[in-house]
Amino acid sequence: VSTQSTWGSVACKVSDWSDWTECSQKCGGGTRTHKRTMVSPSVGNGAGCPVLEETVNCNLESCSANCITSEWAGWEECSANCAGGFTIRSRKVMKPPVGDGAACGALKEKKACNTEPCAKDCEYGTWSEWTVCTKKCGGGTHKRTRTVTTAANGGAKCAEDGEEERECNDQPCPVECKVSDWSEWSECTEPCGGGEKSRTRNIEVKPTAGAECPPLVKKKKKK
């Protein structure tokens, strides 16, 4: 760069400006400069050297960075095997947000799982009382029943029969004495002066259980 001079005086001589430097900050406001050097100083009343360095502001935009998270982990085991549970998955913050950057958002997610009803076994109510035996002796039967209070749903099924039957009163029935018809009256024991005659009957079936037979002989006197 040349400068004008007057007689006996020489102005300061400087070089051309250098290129601008890189900005000192990538965001949030920095500075950059360029320079020039003095080639020769002024002499006498020559003009002095001009500014040798200039600085300007740069990259004034805000330094902002969005949050960075990891990928979602796998879903955890469901909290219940049936009838509705929940499962959770999570992720981690790798880099928090900077400035006006986007927030990280939820780090956990929850959802329902295993919503199908639980399997249920068949359930019965209590047994009823036994019915009256069909016979008082000689072997009979009586029954009792129960009803289904909860139908099976994927579990153990109900038995085919909600009824039980068993034998009862199997002791022998008592046998009553059975006798034949009366025989004819016998001849009188005396031809005169008073006697008696009789008639009889026989046991055809002997009694059991303490039963007694009726009289087997009947007598009457004759005057």
mmCIF file of C-alpha atoms in Angstrom:
data_model
loop_
_atom_site.group_PDB
_atom_site.id
_atom_site.type_symbol
_atom_site.label_atom_id
_atom_site.label_comp_id
_atom_site.label_asym_id
_atom_site.label_seq_id
_atom_site.Cartn_x
_atom_site.Cartn_y
_atom_site.Cartn_z
ATOM 1 C CA VAL A 1 0.000 0.000 0.000
ATOM 2 C CA SER A 2 1.442 3.401 -0.977
ATOM 3 C CA THR A 3 0.726 6.645 0.803
ATOM 4 C CA GLN A 4 1.069 10.220 -0.353
ATOM 5 C CA SER A 5 3.952 12.303 0.931
ATOM 6 C CA THR A 6 4.908 15.927 1.076
ATOM 7 C CA TRP A 7 8.373 17.288 0.474
ATOM 8 C CA GLY A 8 10.682 15.936 3.159
ATOM 9 C CA SER A 9 7.887 13.868 4.780
ATOM 10 C CA VAL A 10 6.840 10.225 4.181
ATOM 11 C CA ALA A 11 3.526 8.654 5.315
ATOM 12 C CA CYS A 12 3.407 5.337 7.136
ATOM 13 C CA LYS A 13 3.258 2.437 4.798
ATOM 14 C CA VAL A 14 1.209 -0.724 5.732
ATOM 15 C CA SER A 15 0.534 -4.107 4.134
ATOM 16 C CA ASP A 16 -2.782 -5.393 2.840
ATOM 17 C CA TRP A 17 -5.278 -6.861 5.315
ATOM 18 C CA SER A 18 -4.884 -10.529 6.138
ATOM 19 C CA ASP A 19 -7.829 -12.947 5.830
ATOM 20 C CA TRP A 20 -10.346 -12.974 8.662
ATOM 21 C CA THR A 21 -9.620 -15.522 11.364
ATOM 22 C CA GLU A 22 -12.096 -18.278 12.285
ATOM 23 C CA CYS A 23 -14.800 -17.174 14.717
ATOM 24 C CA SER A 24 -13.758 -17.799 18.304
ATOM 25 C CA GLN A 25 -17.111 -19.477 19.118
ATOM 26 C CA LYS A 26 -19.331 -21.718 17.037
ATOM 27 C CA CYS A 27 -22.456 -20.240 18.624
ATOM 28 C CA GLY A 28 -23.539 -17.844 21.317
ATOM 29 C CA GLY A 29 -21.392 -14.944 20.034
ATOM 30 C CA GLY A 30 -17.670 -14.899 19.271
ATOM 31 C CA THR A 31 -15.189 -12.630 17.478
ATOM 32 C CA ARG A 32 -12.873 -12.775 14.501
ATOM 33 C CA THR A 33 -10.072 -10.458 13.444
ATOM 34 C CA HIS A 34 -7.882 -9.504 10.537
ATOM 35 C CA LYS A 35 -4.574 -7.645 10.655
ATOM 36 C CA ARG A 36 -2.112 -5.731 8.608
ATOM 37 C CA THR A 37 1.460 -4.838 9.393
ATOM 38 C CA MET A 38 3.516 -1.710 9.110
ATOM 39 C CA VAL A 39 5.804 -1.872 6.132
ATOM 40 C CA SER A 40 7.608 1.449 6.897
ATOM 41 C CA PRO A 41 6.989 4.107 9.544
ATOM 42 C CA SER A 42 6.078 7.692 8.788
ATOM 43 C CA VAL A 43 8.820 10.236 8.353
ATOM 44 C CA GLY A 44 8.657 13.900 9.262
ATOM 45 C CA ASN A 45 5.161 15.217 9.020
ATOM 46 C CA GLY A 46 4.004 12.175 7.103
ATOM 47 C CA ALA A 47 0.688 10.573 8.033
ATOM 48 C CA GLY A 48 0.839 8.121 10.866
ATOM 49 C CA CYS A 49 -0.010 4.463 10.503
ATOM 50 C CA PRO A 50 -3.712 3.539 10.319
ATOM 51 C CA VAL A 51 -5.356 0.854 12.450
ATOM 52 C CA LEU A 52 -3.474 -2.407 12.111
ATOM 53 C CA GLU A 53 -6.157 -4.753 13.527
ATOM 54 C CA GLU A 54 -9.964 -4.975 13.279
ATOM 55 C CA THR A 55 -12.285 -7.191 15.298
ATOM 56 C CA VAL A 56 -15.917 -7.998 14.541
ATOM 57 C CA ASN A 57 -18.571 -10.115 16.258
ATOM 58 C CA CYS A 58 -19.620 -13.480 14.718
ATOM 59 C CA ASN A 59 -21.833 -16.543 15.242
ATOM 60 C CA LEU A 60 -24.312 -14.625 17.345
ATOM 61 C CA GLU A 61 -27.009 -17.332 17.149
ATOM 62 C CA SER A 62 -27.931 -19.128 20.410
ATOM 63 C CA CYS A 63 -25.999 -22.274 21.324
ATOM 64 C CA SER A 64 -28.860 -24.845 21.523
ATOM 65 C CA ALA A 65 -28.739 -28.640 21.335
ATOM 66 C CA ASN A 66 -31.575 -31.127 21.578
ATOM 67 C CA CYS A 67 -31.574 -33.818 24.239
ATOM 68 C CA ILE A 68 -30.126 -37.119 23.041
ATOM 69 C CA THR A 69 -31.427 -40.359 24.548
ATOM 70 C CA SER A 70 -30.551 -44.020 24.127
ATOM 71 C CA GLU A 71 -32.783 -46.441 22.254
ATOM 72 C CA TRP A 72 -35.708 -47.900 24.186
ATOM 73 C CA ALA A 73 -34.814 -51.033 26.160
ATOM 74 C CA GLY A 74 -37.007 -54.111 25.804
ATOM 75 C CA TRP A 75 -40.327 -54.409 27.635
ATOM 76 C CA GLU A 76 -40.046 -55.833 31.138
ATOM 77 C CA GLU A 77 -41.910 -58.953 32.249
ATOM 78 C CA CYS A 78 -45.637 -58.385 32.755
ATOM 79 C CA SER A 79 -46.631 -57.779 36.379
ATOM 80 C CA ALA A 80 -49.469 -60.354 36.178
ATOM 81 C CA ASN A 81 -49.985 -63.626 34.300
ATOM 82 C CA CYS A 82 -53.633 -62.883 33.538
ATOM 83 C CA ALA A 83 -56.542 -60.546 34.278
ATOM 84 C CA GLY A 84 -54.518 -57.460 33.416
ATOM 85 C CA GLY A 85 -51.018 -56.396 34.412
ATOM 86 C CA PHE A 86 -48.579 -53.812 33.134
ATOM 87 C CA THR A 87 -45.108 -53.743 31.629
ATOM 88 C CA ILE A 88 -42.503 -50.974 31.472
ATOM 89 C CA ARG A 89 -39.637 -50.058 29.185
ATOM 90 C CA SER A 90 -37.070 -47.306 29.730
ATOM 91 C CA ARG A 91 -34.291 -45.325 28.081
ATOM 92 C CA LYS A 92 -31.419 -43.161 29.331
ATOM 93 C CA VAL A 93 -30.284 -39.592 28.727
ATOM 94 C CA MET A 94 -27.080 -39.639 26.700
ATOM 95 C CA LYS A 95 -26.731 -35.828 26.418
ATOM 96 C CA PRO A 96 -29.011 -33.308 28.136
ATOM 97 C CA PRO A 97 -30.460 -30.417 26.122
ATOM 98 C CA VAL A 98 -28.506 -27.182 25.793
ATOM 99 C CA GLY A 99 -30.037 -23.722 25.635
ATOM 100 C CA ASP A 100 -33.304 -23.786 23.753
ATOM 101 C CA GLY A 101 -32.813 -27.398 22.628
ATOM 102 C CA ALA A 102 -35.680 -29.889 22.739
ATOM 103 C CA ALA A 103 -36.306 -31.562 26.088
ATOM 104 C CA CYS A 104 -35.606 -35.251 26.585
ATOM 105 C CA GLY A 105 -39.207 -36.401 26.814
ATOM 106 C CA ALA A 106 -40.436 -39.447 28.750
ATOM 107 C CA LEU A 107 -37.771 -41.854 29.909
ATOM 108 C CA LYS A 108 -40.280 -44.590 30.795
ATOM 109 C CA GLU A 109 -43.305 -46.029 29.015
ATOM 110 C CA LYS A 110 -45.985 -48.226 30.547
ATOM 111 C CA LYS A 111 -48.633 -50.357 28.855
ATOM 112 C CA ALA A 112 -51.180 -53.032 29.754
ATOM 113 C CA CYS A 113 -50.404 -56.717 29.200
ATOM 114 C CA ASN A 114 -51.913 -60.188 29.764
ATOM 115 C CA THR A 115 -55.437 -58.760 29.829
ATOM 116 C CA GLU A 116 -57.151 -62.094 29.179
ATOM 117 C CA PRO A 117 -59.204 -63.529 32.099
ATOM 118 C CA CYS A 118 -57.454 -65.964 34.435
ATOM 119 C CA ALA A 119 -58.341 -69.638 34.060
ATOM 120 C CA LYS A 120 -60.859 -70.834 36.656
ATOM 121 C CA ASP A 121 -61.549 -74.345 37.881
ATOM 122 C CA CYS A 122 -65.098 -75.556 38.234
ATOM 123 C CA GLU A 123 -66.435 -74.855 41.710
ATOM 124 C CA TYR A 124 -69.330 -76.595 43.464
ATOM 125 C CA GLY A 125 -71.521 -75.559 46.321
ATOM 126 C CA THR A 126 -71.831 -77.716 49.450
ATOM 127 C CA TRP A 127 -73.477 -81.112 49.321
ATOM 128 C CA SER A 128 -77.132 -81.339 50.240
ATOM 129 C CA GLU A 129 -78.310 -83.616 53.037
ATOM 130 C CA TRP A 130 -78.773 -87.291 52.135
ATOM 131 C CA THR A 131 -82.296 -88.161 51.050
ATOM 132 C CA VAL A 132 -84.388 -90.641 53.022
ATOM 133 C CA CYS A 133 -83.377 -94.225 52.297
ATOM 134 C CA THR A 134 -85.619 -95.921 49.779
ATOM 135 C CA LYS A 135 -86.061 -98.900 52.136
ATOM 136 C CA LYS A 136 -86.178 -99.261 55.886
ATOM 137 C CA CYS A 137 -84.332 -102.575 55.760
ATOM 138 C CA GLY A 138 -83.005 -105.166 53.370
ATOM 139 C CA GLY A 139 -80.832 -102.693 51.405
ATOM 140 C CA GLY A 140 -81.918 -99.412 49.834
ATOM 141 C CA THR A 141 -80.253 -96.329 48.433
ATOM 142 C CA HIS A 142 -80.193 -92.628 49.149
ATOM 143 C CA LYS A 143 -78.707 -89.622 47.319
ATOM 144 C CA ARG A 144 -77.245 -86.195 47.816
ATOM 145 C CA THR A 145 -76.615 -83.436 45.252
ATOM 146 C CA ARG A 146 -74.596 -80.276 44.761
ATOM 147 C CA THR A 147 -74.798 -77.472 42.216
ATOM 148 C CA VAL A 148 -72.126 -75.694 40.174
ATOM 149 C CA THR A 149 -71.442 -72.236 41.594
ATOM 150 C CA THR A 150 -68.605 -71.294 39.186
ATOM 151 C CA ALA A 151 -68.367 -72.738 35.704
ATOM 152 C CA ALA A 152 -64.912 -73.782 34.482
ATOM 153 C CA ASN A 153 -63.082 -71.195 32.365
ATOM 154 C CA GLY A 154 -59.892 -72.712 31.021
ATOM 155 C CA GLY A 155 -59.332 -74.688 34.229
ATOM 156 C CA ALA A 156 -60.508 -78.044 35.572
ATOM 157 C CA LYS A 157 -63.899 -78.961 34.158
ATOM 158 C CA CYS A 158 -66.943 -79.811 36.219
ATOM 159 C CA ALA A 159 -67.594 -83.465 36.953
ATOM 160 C CA GLU A 160 -70.246 -85.023 34.758
ATOM 161 C CA ASP A 161 -72.498 -85.726 37.690
ATOM 162 C CA GLY A 162 -73.196 -83.466 40.648
ATOM 163 C CA GLU A 163 -74.917 -86.353 42.434
ATOM 164 C CA GLU A 164 -73.773 -89.136 44.738
ATOM 165 C CA GLU A 165 -75.658 -92.318 45.596
ATOM 166 C CA ARG A 166 -74.867 -94.924 48.229
ATOM 167 C CA GLU A 167 -76.461 -97.930 49.846
ATOM 168 C CA CYS A 168 -78.317 -97.687 53.142
ATOM 169 C CA ASN A 169 -80.329 -99.773 55.632
ATOM 170 C CA ASP A 170 -78.679 -102.998 54.481
ATOM 171 C CA GLN A 171 -79.615 -104.823 57.665
ATOM 172 C CA PRO A 172 -82.049 -107.744 57.179
ATOM 173 C CA CYS A 173 -85.691 -106.898 57.548
ATOM 174 C CA PRO A 174 -87.382 -108.511 60.602
ATOM 175 C CA VAL A 175 -89.505 -111.571 59.738
ATOM 176 C CA GLU A 176 -92.874 -111.895 61.438
ATOM 177 C CA CYS A 177 -94.073 -115.231 62.657
ATOM 178 C CA LYS A 178 -96.322 -116.991 60.187
ATOM 179 C CA VAL A 179 -98.658 -119.738 61.377
ATOM 180 C CA SER A 180 -100.986 -122.115 59.656
ATOM 181 C CA ASP A 181 -104.740 -122.060 59.957
ATOM 182 C CA TRP A 182 -106.352 -123.628 63.001
ATOM 183 C CA SER A 183 -106.984 -127.336 62.876
ATOM 184 C CA GLU A 184 -110.435 -128.797 63.570
ATOM 185 C CA TRP A 185 -111.464 -129.140 67.191
ATOM 186 C CA SER A 186 -110.343 -132.382 68.743
ATOM 187 C CA GLU A 187 -112.688 -134.897 70.406
ATOM 188 C CA CYS A 188 -113.682 -134.060 73.974
ATOM 189 C CA THR A 189 -111.352 -135.543 76.510
ATOM 190 C CA GLU A 190 -114.293 -136.881 78.576
ATOM 191 C CA PRO A 191 -117.529 -138.475 77.332
ATOM 192 C CA CYS A 192 -119.386 -136.843 80.204
ATOM 193 C CA GLY A 193 -118.919 -134.937 83.417
ATOM 194 C CA GLY A 194 -117.007 -132.156 81.783
ATOM 195 C CA GLY A 195 -113.958 -132.286 79.582
ATOM 196 C CA GLU A 196 -112.198 -130.131 77.032
ATOM 197 C CA LYS A 197 -111.267 -130.139 73.485
ATOM 198 C CA SER A 198 -108.587 -128.255 71.610
ATOM 199 C CA ARG A 199 -107.334 -127.209 68.287
ATOM 200 C CA THR A 200 -103.839 -126.285 67.121
ATOM 201 C CA ARG A 201 -101.863 -124.537 64.452
ATOM 202 C CA ASN A 202 -98.240 -124.790 63.333
ATOM 203 C CA ILE A 203 -95.426 -122.315 62.763
ATOM 204 C CA GLU A 204 -94.780 -122.020 59.066
ATOM 205 C CA VAL A 205 -92.178 -119.195 59.226
ATOM 206 C CA LYS A 206 -90.097 -118.581 62.303
ATOM 207 C CA PRO A 207 -89.855 -114.956 63.425
ATOM 208 C CA THR A 208 -86.626 -112.880 63.648
ATOM 209 C CA ALA A 209 -85.507 -109.847 65.629
ATOM 210 C CA GLY A 210 -87.448 -110.744 68.753
ATOM 211 C CA ALA A 211 -90.856 -111.085 67.145
ATOM 212 C CA GLU A 212 -93.130 -113.639 68.846
ATOM 213 C CA CYS A 213 -95.621 -116.075 67.444
ATOM 214 C CA PRO A 214 -99.274 -116.055 68.546
ATOM 215 C CA PRO A 215 -100.603 -118.950 70.642
ATOM 216 C CA LEU A 216 -100.428 -122.294 68.821
ATOM 217 C CA VAL A 217 -103.023 -124.095 70.957
ATOM 218 C CA LYS A 218 -106.540 -123.113 71.822
ATOM 219 C CA LYS A 219 -108.657 -125.058 74.344
ATOM 220 C CA LYS A 220 -112.234 -124.894 75.464
ATOM 221 C CA LYS A 221 -114.078 -126.754 78.177
ATOM 222 C CA LYS A 222 -117.311 -128.544 77.653
ATOM 223 C CA LYS A 223 -119.904 -128.727 80.391
#
